[in-house]
XYZ file of C-alpha atoms in Angstrom:
293
model
C -66.779 -2.464 -14.018
C -64.827 -2.816 -17.353
C -66.392 -4.535 -20.280
C -63.807 -5.832 -22.730
C -63.811 -4.581 -26.314
C -65.765 -6.605 -28.905
C -63.865 -8.942 -31.247
C -64.939 -9.117 -34.822
C -68.682 -9.119 -35.185
C -69.306 -9.893 -38.881
C -71.176 -13.147 -38.414
C -73.216 -14.434 -35.497
C -74.235 -18.080 -36.015
C -77.217 -19.330 -34.210
C -77.292 -22.961 -32.824
C -79.976 -24.631 -30.696
C -78.987 -25.221 -27.096
C -80.467 -28.576 -26.965
C -78.315 -29.963 -29.802
C -74.687 -30.971 -28.926
C -73.938 -31.552 -32.624
C -75.110 -28.171 -33.876
C -73.541 -26.291 -30.947
C -70.210 -27.929 -31.691
C -70.460 -27.220 -35.350
C -71.186 -23.498 -34.626
C -68.267 -23.229 -32.254
C -65.923 -24.884 -34.764
C -67.179 -22.763 -37.563
C -65.531 -19.570 -38.949
C -68.402 -17.526 -37.421
C -67.025 -14.547 -35.445
C -69.514 -15.326 -32.775
C -71.293 -18.847 -32.079
C -74.643 -17.718 -30.709
C -76.111 -20.581 -28.663
C -79.862 -20.333 -28.232
C -81.950 -21.054 -25.091
C -84.950 -19.105 -26.364
C -87.103 -19.878 -29.346
C -85.276 -23.023 -30.637
C -85.794 -24.837 -27.262
C -89.166 -25.854 -26.205
C -89.996 -25.395 -22.474
C -89.838 -29.039 -21.624
C -86.212 -29.145 -22.787
C -84.977 -25.791 -21.406
C -83.535 -27.352 -18.149
C -81.569 -30.026 -20.007
C -80.462 -27.501 -22.578
C -79.040 -25.157 -19.969
C -76.685 -27.948 -18.768
C -75.746 -28.770 -22.371
C -74.981 -25.129 -23.064
C -72.782 -24.650 -20.046
C -70.758 -27.792 -20.973
C -70.346 -26.438 -24.545
C -69.028 -23.179 -23.364
C -66.766 -24.754 -20.825
C -65.252 -27.043 -23.489
C -64.965 -24.298 -26.184
C -61.336 -23.382 -27.157
C -62.186 -19.737 -26.988
C -65.145 -18.872 -24.740
C -65.017 -15.249 -25.755
C -66.702 -15.845 -29.115
C -69.401 -18.142 -27.596
C -72.588 -16.158 -26.636
C -75.917 -17.354 -25.347
C -79.233 -15.979 -26.253
C -81.206 -16.284 -22.924
C -84.889 -16.058 -22.576
C -86.555 -12.607 -22.261
C -86.917 -10.979 -18.838
C -90.630 -11.139 -19.203
C -90.724 -14.951 -19.435
C -89.730 -16.110 -15.935
C -86.768 -18.216 -17.312
C -84.050 -15.770 -17.379
C -82.521 -16.267 -14.057
C -82.527 -20.086 -14.480
C -80.533 -19.481 -17.718
C -78.078 -17.174 -15.984
C -77.555 -19.685 -13.109
C -76.607 -22.308 -15.540
C -74.461 -20.427 -18.057
C -72.697 -17.372 -16.415
C -70.202 -19.552 -14.374
C -69.050 -21.077 -17.629
C -67.839 -17.732 -18.711
C -69.443 -16.932 -22.145
C -68.238 -14.079 -24.083
C -71.699 -12.432 -23.987
C -75.324 -12.792 -23.564
C -78.007 -11.987 -26.158
C -81.206 -10.457 -24.655
C -84.330 -10.906 -26.795
C -87.532 -8.789 -26.694
C -85.526 -5.824 -25.021
C -87.837 -2.892 -24.613
C -85.352 -0.199 -23.595
C -82.022 0.461 -21.878
C -83.570 -0.292 -18.494
C -83.942 -3.931 -19.556
C -80.154 -4.200 -20.120
C -79.697 -2.545 -16.779
C -81.948 -5.213 -15.247
C -79.966 -7.919 -16.924
C -76.673 -6.362 -15.715
C -77.981 -6.509 -12.140
C -78.692 -10.179 -12.423
C -75.358 -10.931 -14.113
C -73.067 -9.203 -11.752
C -73.575 -11.243 -8.504
C -73.319 -14.473 -10.536
C -69.902 -13.250 -12.016
C -68.706 -12.578 -8.632
C -69.886 -15.907 -7.262
C -68.037 -17.621 -10.171
C -64.807 -15.780 -9.601
C -65.275 -13.805 -12.914
C -64.388 -10.180 -13.221
C -67.626 -8.086 -12.960
C -68.475 -6.793 -16.419
C -66.416 -9.437 -18.288
C -69.650 -10.822 -19.951
C -70.884 -8.520 -22.620
C -74.602 -8.002 -23.719
C -76.264 -7.634 -27.052
C -79.937 -6.659 -27.260
C -82.631 -7.517 -29.713
C -84.570 -4.232 -29.728
C -87.520 -4.333 -32.162
C -89.291 -7.521 -31.305
C -92.379 -5.960 -29.713
C -94.466 -2.873 -30.559
C -93.296 -1.286 -27.391
C -89.707 -1.939 -28.175
C -89.994 0.127 -31.344
C -90.496 3.371 -29.255
C -87.370 2.867 -27.008
C -84.599 2.170 -29.522
C -82.999 5.489 -28.625
C -82.752 4.757 -24.935
C -79.687 2.540 -24.738
C -76.946 5.123 -24.163
C -74.561 4.317 -21.393
C -76.233 0.973 -20.534
C -73.766 -1.378 -18.778
C -72.085 -4.210 -20.816
C -74.004 -3.345 -24.038
C -71.835 -4.056 -27.059
C -74.274 -4.535 -29.925
C -77.944 -4.104 -30.858
C -79.918 -6.162 -33.428
C -83.474 -6.263 -34.694
C -85.933 -8.918 -35.781
C -89.013 -9.154 -37.900
C -90.557 -12.574 -36.796
C -91.669 -11.715 -33.201
C -92.730 -8.193 -34.412
C -94.961 -9.545 -37.152
C -96.498 -12.078 -34.666
C -97.364 -9.313 -32.254
C -98.738 -7.226 -35.086
C -100.892 -9.989 -36.460
C -99.207 -9.602 -39.767
C -99.457 -12.523 -42.164
C -96.505 -11.299 -44.329
C -93.264 -9.231 -43.768
C -92.206 -8.765 -47.426
C -93.761 -7.539 -50.560
C -93.802 -9.289 -53.968
C -90.208 -7.942 -54.594
C -88.936 -9.754 -51.555
C -88.209 -6.483 -49.722
C -89.478 -5.959 -46.213
C -92.609 -3.875 -45.795
C -92.267 -0.398 -44.424
C -92.810 -1.206 -40.658
C -89.900 -3.707 -40.792
C -87.628 -1.360 -42.671
C -88.417 1.191 -39.953
C -87.439 -1.484 -37.393
C -84.096 -1.924 -39.159
C -83.546 1.838 -39.347
C -84.467 2.386 -35.664
C -82.036 -0.385 -34.642
C -79.211 1.227 -36.677
C -79.967 4.758 -35.364
C -80.147 3.503 -31.766
C -77.006 1.575 -31.948
C -75.048 4.417 -33.446
C -76.535 6.816 -30.799
C -75.380 4.307 -28.027
C -72.036 3.783 -29.563
C -72.460 0.117 -30.002
C -72.350 -2.307 -33.167
C -75.617 -2.501 -35.244
C -76.171 -6.051 -36.338
C -78.471 -7.089 -39.237
C -81.155 -9.686 -38.675
C -81.292 -13.155 -40.204
C -82.110 -14.218 -43.654
C -84.489 -17.304 -43.300
C -83.851 -18.490 -46.949
C -80.537 -20.010 -46.049
C -79.849 -21.778 -49.379
C -79.918 -18.537 -51.411
C -76.416 -17.547 -50.624
C -76.156 -15.035 -53.512
C -79.102 -13.079 -52.232
C -77.591 -13.276 -48.670
C -74.271 -11.782 -49.780
C -76.123 -9.059 -51.784
C -78.190 -8.106 -48.839
C -75.215 -8.185 -46.401
C -73.217 -5.832 -48.628
C -76.147 -3.515 -48.838
C -76.655 -3.265 -45.092
C -72.944 -2.931 -44.517
C -72.958 0.046 -46.794
C -75.803 1.473 -44.644
C -73.636 1.244 -41.472
C -74.249 -2.289 -40.015
C -71.240 -4.036 -38.621
C -72.354 -7.713 -38.876
C -75.272 -10.046 -39.443
C -77.026 -12.860 -37.762
C -76.924 -16.286 -39.461
C -79.141 -19.468 -39.112
C -77.085 -21.858 -41.028
C -73.290 -22.610 -41.308
C -73.418 -22.092 -45.019
C -74.317 -18.457 -44.479
C -71.131 -17.629 -42.517
C -68.608 -17.355 -45.417
C -70.812 -14.904 -47.516
C -71.523 -12.794 -44.454
C -67.856 -12.715 -43.518
C -66.880 -11.850 -47.077
C -69.558 -9.009 -47.261
C -68.385 -7.458 -44.065
C -64.623 -7.645 -44.709
C -63.202 -4.492 -46.489
C -61.960 -5.309 -49.943
C -58.352 -4.518 -51.076
C -59.852 -1.645 -53.240
C -61.738 -0.281 -50.256
C -58.626 -0.305 -48.115
C -56.432 1.333 -50.785
C -59.011 4.024 -51.218
C -59.180 4.573 -47.464
C -55.354 4.845 -47.278
C -55.440 7.334 -50.021
C -58.117 9.502 -48.185
C -56.119 9.400 -44.943
C -52.882 10.318 -46.788
C -54.525 13.132 -48.674
C -55.553 14.801 -45.407
C -52.179 14.111 -43.820
C -50.545 15.848 -46.582
C -52.973 18.781 -46.254
C -53.684 19.030 -42.539
C -55.418 22.392 -42.688
C -57.886 21.399 -45.439
C -61.533 20.908 -44.894
C -62.169 19.493 -48.430
C -59.871 18.067 -51.030
C -59.978 16.586 -54.505
C -59.068 12.877 -54.885
C -59.433 10.883 -58.075
C -61.728 13.558 -59.563
C -64.091 13.746 -56.607
C -64.458 15.983 -53.673
C -63.837 14.548 -50.282
C -64.240 16.227 -46.901
C -63.798 15.455 -43.191
C -66.695 12.994 -42.980
C -64.990 10.987 -45.759
C -61.795 11.011 -43.562
C -63.799 9.686 -40.665
C -65.148 6.853 -42.696
C -61.726 6.045 -44.050
C -60.244 5.870 -40.628
C -63.075 3.654 -39.396
C -62.659 1.247 -42.242
C -58.900 0.928 -41.722
C -59.523 0.357 -38.020
C -61.897 -2.362 -38.868
C -59.232 -3.889 -41.239
C -56.704 -3.861 -38.355
C -54.666 -0.833 -39.461
């Protein structure tokens, strides 16, 4: 089984699976991934209808590889119906909410594979991303996703976790997340890096404050995140900008790589009045790879 490499993952734009208009807008947007939702944004009475609508939206998309579907959690009893409806349409990936460890991704893989075969798709062609901090139990398993099949990204969420905790607020007066949610963010980042997949930042609900959004996106990118979830089309451009290396960053990275190329035996060098060492080289090479060099 071979899972194809991820395309760009800067922006993941949610759209409810029971709205043809919003799905079409997400698919036509500049988001790297249009993330069609069958979970929270679709009430139980509309899930059956939404599944058909989502399958049609995927089938009619110009590029199905960038259309992903958030299915319902494995614990809810709706996941297999979701898969029956959407796998044959060939989405680029599936987003698994309320994942509580690598074994949940393995369970999802076991459900996807026979449906891929039945649809004539190559086994492993549909990737998986997991939301890994939405329950208290999930917080203790973020480091268990190594070598799980199909897994390409991990993200985190505060809303479902705060509901389970019975917490009336997630952020302090300064607007920053309380400690437990910052811990969730950190555990997601660490777990994703450990598993060798892309860590993806959670949504910003205040969709009209684009300046705040871009500031946050740039901050989490500096911490190691590769992309961010979005809930409104207006959020896509600031997120894409924040997660795209600037000309100055690219120039500096090239200079770091060249400095070590000119001094292949050096473990540390001076560049522009600062010391750089091999970890700086690794960061520079990664940035250039993300920039397509």
